[in-house]
Short mmCIF file of C-alpha atoms in Angstrom, two decimals:
data_model
loop_
_atom_site.label_atom_id
_atom_site.label_comp_id
_atom_site.label_asym_id
_atom_site.label_seq_id
_atom_site.Cartn_x
_atom_site.Cartn_y
_atom_site.Cartn_z
CA UNK T 7 76.93 109.08 106.34
CA UNK T 8 78.81 108.14 103.66
CA UNK T 9 83.05 108.73 102.73
CA UNK T 10 83.96 109.03 98.97
CA UNK T 11 86.37 106.54 98.98
CA UNK T 12 87.01 103.19 99.47
CA UNK T 13 90.72 101.52 100.50
CA UNK T 14 91.33 97.75 100.15
CA UNK T 15 93.60 96.40 101.59
CA UNK T 16 95.60 92.70 100.45
CA UNK T 17 98.02 91.75 102.76
CA UNK T 18 100.40 89.25 100.74
CA UNK T 19 103.38 89.25 98.92
CA UNK T 20 105.83 87.29 97.00
CA UNK T 21 108.58 89.04 98.75
CA UNK T 22 108.76 91.32 102.05
CA UNK T 23 110.62 94.39 101.67
CA UNK T 24 113.17 95.66 104.29
CA UNK T 25 111.96 98.66 105.12
CA UNK T 26 108.17 97.96 104.89
CA UNK T 27 106.17 98.36 108.39
CA UNK T 28 102.53 97.80 106.55
CA UNK T 29 100.77 94.56 107.40
CA UNK T 30 101.51 92.27 105.26
CA UNK T 31 101.99 88.02 105.02
CA UNK T 32 104.60 85.99 102.91
CA UNK T 33 102.03 84.73 100.19
CA UNK T 34 103.43 81.04 100.64
CA UNK T 35 101.00 79.09 102.36
CA UNK T 36 98.63 81.61 103.55
CA UNK T 37 95.19 81.13 103.61
CA UNK T 38 94.20 83.79 100.19
CA UNK T 39 91.37 82.09 99.34
CA UNK T 40 89.87 82.32 102.70
CA UNK T 41 90.96 86.04 102.83
CA UNK T 42 89.78 87.45 99.47
CA UNK T 43 86.18 85.22 100.43
CA UNK T 44 86.07 87.39 103.87
CA UNK T 45 87.42 89.88 102.84
CA UNK T 46 84.01 90.20 99.97
CA UNK T 47 81.94 89.56 103.43
CA UNK T 48 83.99 92.71 105.10
CA UNK T 49 83.14 95.01 102.35
CA UNK T 50 79.43 94.06 101.91
CA UNK T 51 79.27 94.72 105.76
CA UNK T 52 80.79 97.74 105.86
CA UNK T 53 80.68 99.81 102.81
CA UNK T 54 76.93 98.55 101.20
CA UNK T 55 75.22 98.11 104.35
CA UNK T 56 72.84 100.01 104.72
CA UNK T 57 72.36 101.54 101.17
CA UNK T 58 75.05 101.12 98.06
CA UNK T 59 77.30 104.70 98.24
CA UNK T 60 78.13 107.14 94.91
CA UNK T 61 81.95 106.07 95.67
CA UNK T 62 84.50 108.20 93.35
CA UNK T 63 87.77 106.67 94.06
CA UNK T 64 89.03 103.40 94.89
CA UNK T 65 92.54 101.96 95.81
CA UNK T 66 93.51 98.79 96.27
CA UNK T 67 96.58 98.51 97.99
CA UNK T 68 98.96 96.04 99.85
CA UNK T 69 101.09 94.20 100.74
CA UNK T 70 100.99 93.86 96.80
CA UNK T 71 97.54 93.22 95.47
CA UNK T 72 99.22 91.67 92.40
CA UNK T 73 101.19 88.65 94.04
CA UNK T 74 96.79 87.55 94.29
CA UNK T 75 96.40 85.40 90.75
CA UNK T 76 94.52 86.98 88.26
CA UNK T 77 90.95 84.96 89.52
CA UNK T 78 92.00 85.74 93.27
CA UNK T 79 91.95 90.00 92.42
CA UNK T 80 89.27 90.29 90.04
CA UNK T 81 87.23 88.05 93.20
CA UNK T 82 88.60 91.30 95.55
CA UNK T 83 87.97 93.65 92.27
CA UNK T 84 84.51 92.82 91.13
CA UNK T 85 83.63 92.61 94.78
CA UNK T 86 84.18 96.07 95.68
CA UNK T 87 82.82 96.99 92.29
CA UNK T 88 79.58 94.98 93.98
CA UNK T 89 79.29 97.33 96.91
CA UNK T 90 79.48 100.85 95.95
CA UNK T 91 75.98 102.66 93.67
CA UNK T 92 77.39 103.29 90.04
CA UNK T 93 80.80 101.54 89.27
CA UNK T 94 80.58 103.42 85.75
CA UNK T 95 80.81 106.95 87.78
CA UNK T 96 84.04 106.14 90.25
CA UNK T 97 86.82 108.66 88.54
CA UNK T 98 89.55 107.34 89.45
CA UNK T 99 90.38 103.10 90.65
CA UNK T 100 93.82 102.47 91.72
CA UNK T 101 95.64 99.44 92.06
CA UNK T 102 99.26 98.79 92.97
CA UNK T 103 101.16 96.90 91.29
CA UNK T 104 104.87 95.31 91.31
CA UNK T 105 106.89 94.93 88.32
CA UNK T 106 107.16 91.19 87.34
CA UNK T 107 103.40 90.24 88.77
CA UNK T 108 101.01 91.21 86.25
CA UNK T 109 100.82 89.86 82.75
CA UNK T 110 98.63 90.66 79.88
CA UNK T 111 95.85 88.72 81.04
CA UNK T 112 96.35 89.96 84.58
CA UNK T 113 95.98 93.57 83.73
CA UNK T 114 93.35 93.34 80.50
CA UNK T 115 90.97 92.19 83.54
CA UNK T 116 91.88 94.97 85.76
CA UNK T 117 90.82 96.77 82.57
CA UNK T 118 87.81 95.44 82.16
CA UNK T 119 86.86 95.64 86.06
CA UNK T 120 87.13 98.99 86.06
CA UNK T 121 90.37 99.98 86.92
CA UNK T 122 91.99 102.99 84.79
CA UNK T 123 94.77 104.22 87.42
CA UNK T 124 97.77 102.14 87.87
CA UNK T 125 100.21 102.61 91.22
CA UNK T 126 103.84 100.06 90.32
CA UNK T 127 106.22 100.34 93.08
CA UNK T 128 109.50 100.51 91.19
CA UNK T 129 111.84 102.15 93.84
CA UNK T 130 114.97 102.26 91.78
CA UNK T 131 116.74 101.51 88.44
CA UNK T 132 119.61 100.15 90.27
CA UNK T 133 119.88 96.50 90.46
CA UNK T 134 122.13 96.42 92.79
CA UNK T 135 120.38 98.61 95.24
CA UNK T 136 116.88 96.77 94.29
CA UNK T 137 118.40 93.55 96.25
CA UNK T 138 119.93 95.55 99.18
CA UNK T 139 115.95 96.55 100.12
CA UNK T 140 114.57 93.55 99.21
CA UNK T 141 113.31 94.12 96.32
CA UNK T 142 112.37 91.10 94.15
CA UNK T 143 112.13 92.97 90.73
CA UNK T 144 115.25 94.71 88.54
CA UNK T 145 115.48 97.46 86.99
CA UNK T 146 114.20 96.08 84.23
CA UNK T 147 111.29 93.98 84.65
CA UNK T 148 110.26 98.18 86.06
CA UNK T 149 110.50 98.66 82.52
CA UNK T 150 109.12 95.90 80.67
CA UNK T 151 105.95 96.08 83.54
CA UNK T 152 105.13 99.33 82.73
CA UNK T 153 105.10 98.68 78.92
CA UNK T 154 102.79 96.34 79.18
CA UNK T 155 100.58 98.36 81.24
CA UNK T 156 100.26 100.65 78.83
CA UNK T 157 100.39 98.05 75.51
CA UNK T 158 97.16 97.21 77.46
CA UNK T 159 95.90 100.88 77.58
CA UNK T 160 96.32 101.92 80.98
CA UNK T 161 97.77 105.98 80.55
CA UNK T 162 97.42 106.63 84.35
CA UNK T 163 100.91 105.84 85.63
CA UNK T 164 102.34 106.24 88.73
CA UNK T 165 105.22 105.31 89.65
CA UNK T 166 107.09 105.25 93.29
CA UNK T 167 111.13 105.71 93.44
CA UNK T 168 112.87 106.03 96.89
CA UNK T 169 115.78 107.69 98.42
CA UNK T 170 117.61 108.41 101.27
CA UNK T 171 118.70 104.61 100.97
CA UNK T 172 121.67 103.13 103.41
CA UNK T 173 124.43 103.08 100.22
CA UNK T 174 122.52 105.16 97.52
CA UNK T 175 124.55 107.86 95.65
CA UNK T 176 123.24 111.21 93.92
CA UNK T 177 125.01 109.45 91.29
CA UNK T 178 122.71 106.05 91.24
CA UNK T 179 119.42 108.37 92.25
CA UNK T 180 119.80 110.82 89.27
CA UNK T 181 120.25 107.79 87.27
CA UNK T 182 116.95 106.68 88.59
CA UNK T 183 115.18 109.81 88.24
CA UNK T 184 116.50 110.34 84.52
CA UNK T 185 115.42 106.74 83.90
CA UNK T 186 111.87 107.44 85.33
CA UNK T 187 111.63 110.37 82.95
CA UNK T 188 112.50 108.44 79.79
CA UNK T 189 109.62 106.23 80.55
CA UNK T 190 106.92 109.20 80.49
CA UNK T 191 104.73 108.07 82.69
CA UNK T 192 102.17 111.16 83.99
CA UNK T 193 102.54 110.86 87.66
CA UNK T 194 105.74 110.22 90.46
CA UNK T 195 105.79 110.05 93.72
CA UNK T 196 109.29 109.97 96.01
CA UNK T 197 109.87 109.18 99.43
CA UNK T 198 112.62 108.96 101.72
CA UNK T 199 113.53 106.10 103.84
CA UNK T 200 112.50 106.00 107.35
CA UNK T 201 113.21 103.36 109.35
CA UNK T 202 110.45 102.14 110.99
CA UNK T 203 110.27 99.65 113.82
CA UNK T 204 109.60 95.68 113.08
CA UNK T 205 111.42 96.07 110.32
CA UNK T 206 114.67 94.27 109.13
CA UNK T 207 116.21 97.93 108.53
CA UNK T 208 115.11 98.40 111.58
CA UNK T 209 116.93 95.57 113.57
CA UNK T 210 119.91 95.99 111.30
CA UNK T 211 119.89 99.53 112.47
CA UNK T 212 120.13 98.65 115.64
CA UNK T 213 122.74 96.41 115.44
CA UNK T 214 124.93 99.24 113.44
CA UNK T 215 124.82 97.02 109.94
CA UNK T 216 123.18 99.88 108.21
CA UNK T 217 123.39 104.00 108.30
CA UNK T 218 120.86 106.27 107.21
CA UNK T 219 122.54 108.95 104.39
CA UNK T 220 123.05 112.29 106.77
CA UNK T 221 119.68 114.51 106.63
CA UNK T 222 121.76 117.15 104.00
CA UNK T 223 122.75 114.60 101.61
CA UNK T 224 118.81 113.71 101.87
CA UNK T 225 117.65 116.30 101.04
CA UNK T 226 119.90 117.54 98.58
CA UNK T 227 118.71 114.35 97.16
CA UNK T 228 115.18 115.94 97.49
CA UNK T 229 116.09 118.94 95.77
CA UNK T 230 117.67 117.38 93.04
CA UNK T 231 114.24 114.83 92.37
CA UNK T 232 112.20 118.78 92.04
CA UNK T 233 114.39 120.36 90.07
CA UNK T 234 114.63 117.22 87.80
CA UNK T 235 110.89 116.83 87.64
CA UNK T 236 109.62 120.41 87.36
CA UNK T 237 112.04 120.81 84.91
CA UNK T 238 110.40 117.86 82.63
CA UNK T 239 107.35 119.42 83.02
CA UNK T 240 105.98 118.08 86.34
CA UNK T 241 103.99 119.66 88.83
CA UNK T 242 105.23 119.31 92.40
CA UNK T 243 101.24 119.46 94.04
CA UNK T 244 102.20 117.45 97.18
CA UNK T 245 105.52 117.05 99.00
CA UNK T 246 106.52 113.41 97.25
CA UNK T 247 103.77 114.14 95.21
CA UNK T 248 104.36 115.05 90.77
CA UNK T 249 102.43 115.18 87.67
CA UNK T 250 101.40 116.19 84.76
CA UNK T 251 99.01 118.82 83.66
CA UNK T 252 95.23 116.88 85.68
CA UNK T 253 96.89 113.70 86.34
CA UNK T 254 97.18 114.20 90.36
CA UNK T 255 96.29 111.42 92.73
CA UNK T 256 92.76 111.89 93.37
CA UNK T 257 92.66 109.18 95.87
CA UNK T 258 95.78 110.87 98.18
CA UNK T 259 93.88 114.06 98.18
CA UNK T 260 91.46 112.56 100.57
CA UNK T 261 93.73 112.12 103.19
CA UNK T 262 95.81 115.41 102.35
CA UNK T 263 92.54 117.47 102.66
CA UNK T 264 91.38 114.86 106.46
CA UNK T 265 88.26 113.81 104.18
CA UNK T 266 86.02 110.74 105.07
CA UNK T 267 87.55 106.81 103.79
CA UNK T 268 85.83 103.49 104.03
CA UNK T 269 88.98 100.77 104.96
CA UNK T 270 88.42 97.19 104.63
CA UNK T 271 90.88 94.26 104.55
CA UNK T 272 93.31 93.09 107.25
CA UNK T 273 95.22 96.02 109.18
CA UNK T 274 93.42 98.32 107.43
CA UNK T 275 92.42 101.86 108.52
CA UNK T 276 89.72 104.00 107.41
CA UNK T 277 87.98 106.91 109.10
CA UNK T 278 83.65 107.22 109.22
CA UNK T 279 81.51 109.71 110.67
CA UNK T 280 84.17 111.42 112.35
CA UNK T 281 85.80 108.21 113.86
CA UNK T 282 89.18 106.84 112.72
CA UNK T 283 89.44 102.91 113.40
CA UNK T 284 91.94 100.33 112.32
CA UNK T 285 91.29 96.40 111.57
CA UNK T 286 92.59 93.30 112.98
CA UNK T 287 96.19 92.99 111.36
CA UNK T 288 96.58 88.95 111.85
CA UNK T 289 95.01 87.13 109.52
CA UNK T 290 93.51 84.32 111.68
CA UNK T 291 91.62 86.65 113.58
CA UNK T 292 90.92 88.92 110.77
CA UNK T 293 88.80 86.33 109.73
CA UNK T 294 87.62 84.53 112.73
CA UNK T 295 85.80 87.71 113.27
CA UNK T 296 84.28 87.99 109.67
CA UNK T 297 83.37 84.66 109.53
CA UNK T 298 81.62 84.88 112.61
CA UNK T 299 79.83 88.05 111.72
CA UNK T 300 81.86 90.05 113.52
CA UNK T 301 83.08 94.07 113.04
CA UNK T 302 86.84 93.61 111.70
CA UNK T 303 87.80 96.51 113.56
CA UNK T 304 89.83 96.10 116.54
CA UNK T 305 90.15 100.07 117.87
CA UNK T 306 89.05 103.29 116.90
CA UNK T 307 89.45 106.95 117.96
CA UNK T 308 86.59 109.93 118.19
CA UNK T 309 88.68 112.49 116.57
CA UNK T 310 87.94 115.73 118.76
CA UNK T 311 87.23 119.01 116.92
CA UNK T 312 91.42 119.62 118.12
CA UNK T 313 92.87 117.20 116.36
CA UNK T 314 90.65 117.57 113.22
CA UNK T 315 92.00 121.41 113.57
CA UNK T 316 95.64 119.95 113.92
CA UNK T 317 95.39 117.78 111.09
CA UNK T 318 93.61 119.83 108.47
CA UNK T 319 96.32 121.92 108.86
CA UNK T 320 99.42 119.44 108.55
CA UNK T 321 98.06 117.43 106.15
CA UNK T 322 96.57 120.27 104.03
CA UNK T 323 100.58 121.91 104.06
CA UNK T 324 101.59 118.93 102.48
CA UNK T 325 99.72 120.19 98.96
CA UNK T 326 100.93 123.12 97.12
CA UNK T 327 97.28 124.23 96.99
CA UNK T 328 98.38 124.54 100.69
CA UNK T 329 95.67 125.01 103.26
CA UNK T 330 92.54 127.41 102.26
CA UNK T 331 91.34 129.94 104.62
CA UNK T 332 87.27 129.71 103.42
CA UNK T 333 87.42 125.76 104.06
CA UNK T 334 88.76 125.75 106.70
CA UNK T 335 86.67 128.84 108.28
CA UNK T 336 83.10 126.74 106.89
CA UNK T 337 84.36 123.38 108.15
CA UNK T 338 85.02 124.42 111.12
CA UNK T 339 83.13 127.35 111.98
CA UNK T 340 86.33 129.16 113.25
CA UNK T 341 89.61 131.01 111.59
CA UNK T 342 93.01 129.14 111.39
CA UNK T 343 93.88 132.45 112.46
CA UNK T 344 91.88 132.02 115.47
CA UNK T 345 93.51 128.72 116.63
CA UNK T 346 96.81 129.10 115.58
CA UNK T 347 97.64 132.66 115.64
CA UNK T 348 101.20 132.32 117.25
CA UNK T 349 102.17 129.39 115.20
CA UNK T 350 101.37 131.08 111.84
CA UNK T 351 103.03 134.15 112.29
CA UNK T 352 106.56 132.12 113.42
CA UNK T 353 106.67 130.11 110.69
CA UNK T 354 106.19 132.69 108.75
CA UNK T 355 108.85 135.15 110.01
CA UNK T 356 111.31 131.85 109.86
CA UNK T 357 110.27 131.84 106.05
CA UNK T 358 108.83 128.26 106.44
CA UNK T 359 105.61 129.53 105.33
CA UNK T 360 103.69 131.55 103.17
CA UNK T 361 100.45 133.16 103.36
CA UNK T 362 99.15 134.83 100.38
CA UNK T 363 95.63 135.82 102.63
CA UNK T 364 93.82 133.28 100.83
CA UNK T 365 95.77 130.10 101.77
CA UNK T 366 98.78 129.00 103.64
CA UNK T 367 102.00 127.66 101.90
CA UNK T 368 104.76 125.58 102.54
CA UNK T 369 108.20 127.92 101.27
CA UNK T 370 111.05 125.71 99.33
CA UNK T 371 112.87 126.08 102.71
CA UNK T 372 109.37 124.91 104.76
CA UNK T 373 109.19 121.50 102.54
CA UNK T 374 112.65 120.60 103.63
CA UNK T 375 111.48 120.98 106.84
CA UNK T 376 108.08 119.65 107.18
CA UNK T 377 107.98 117.30 109.52
CA UNK T 378 109.36 120.07 111.93
CA UNK T 379 106.95 122.54 110.89
CA UNK T 380 103.53 119.89 111.18
CA UNK T 381 104.38 119.74 115.13
CA UNK T 382 103.86 123.38 115.56
CA UNK T 383 100.69 122.85 115.15
CA UNK T 384 99.52 120.33 117.18
CA UNK T 385 97.60 121.85 119.90
CA UNK T 386 98.26 121.66 123.75
CA UNK T 387 95.10 121.68 126.13
#
């Protein structure tokens, strides 16, 4: 069985952000060339193991893919293209970009390799705030990077923003939103801060050096975001994602629709044949495993049907289209009313869920309390 999507993890960064808990390493003095080489081997082992699959979306994330030099990144892109049945048939090929890390040559190389979408990690247009969260670029560099990408021919560009950051004010947040709208990109992702373990923010939070913003302020920031973006013609097709018509992230829909995907690279996650798996994270162990012809997977979890149904609900409810009754029925040979009757009834009564008869959706109130809603769909056996 093959999956329609590929995720490739590049675990290197020019600078480590204080909030990031992804598998990443400061690139200086790391075995980058060796990593790129063994990554190509894992791609062959996992993706093109039997026959080349027909792939619809590819996503190169990190870390920071553009921390690689042009030749290293080209090798990764070439290896991925070589593993798929028809590279020209890939509908969406995304690479994450850090402002200031890609010159015209690197952008042109990506275009030539078939990349047709960029996800640019701007986070904020306030220089002081960028420094406080550990970003290595300035607001001006973000503007210049987006302009350069457009000049090379990239039209499908997504900008990542963050809110709920320590010391972030409503004024600076509104400025960031306004500046983003001026750039006229077709897709915007905006995420609230989550203080995760194994981050500098977590250590500082435990030491009392930083405090997250109050939940009410964070909720107000989200409401300001939704109002500004919808007024500007963006569709909130997922809780944290907004697009102009037809410019949704097709790759991320793979996750929200609970579909399967290949995951390759150190610390990457994948979902194949009903099994979720996670790769070895530490570079030396990952490299050694692949060089020895062994699997890079460190752990796997065979997902039972009950868990699949849970995921179908709380992932699908993130999207504007919600969870479709017919899709659920076809996938699990049962109705979500049969599996979650009390939950659906209670959440509808509380006006957190809207039932159209054909699909279930979060209400505006439900979006603000999304995590609480999703928890209700966790079955207990």
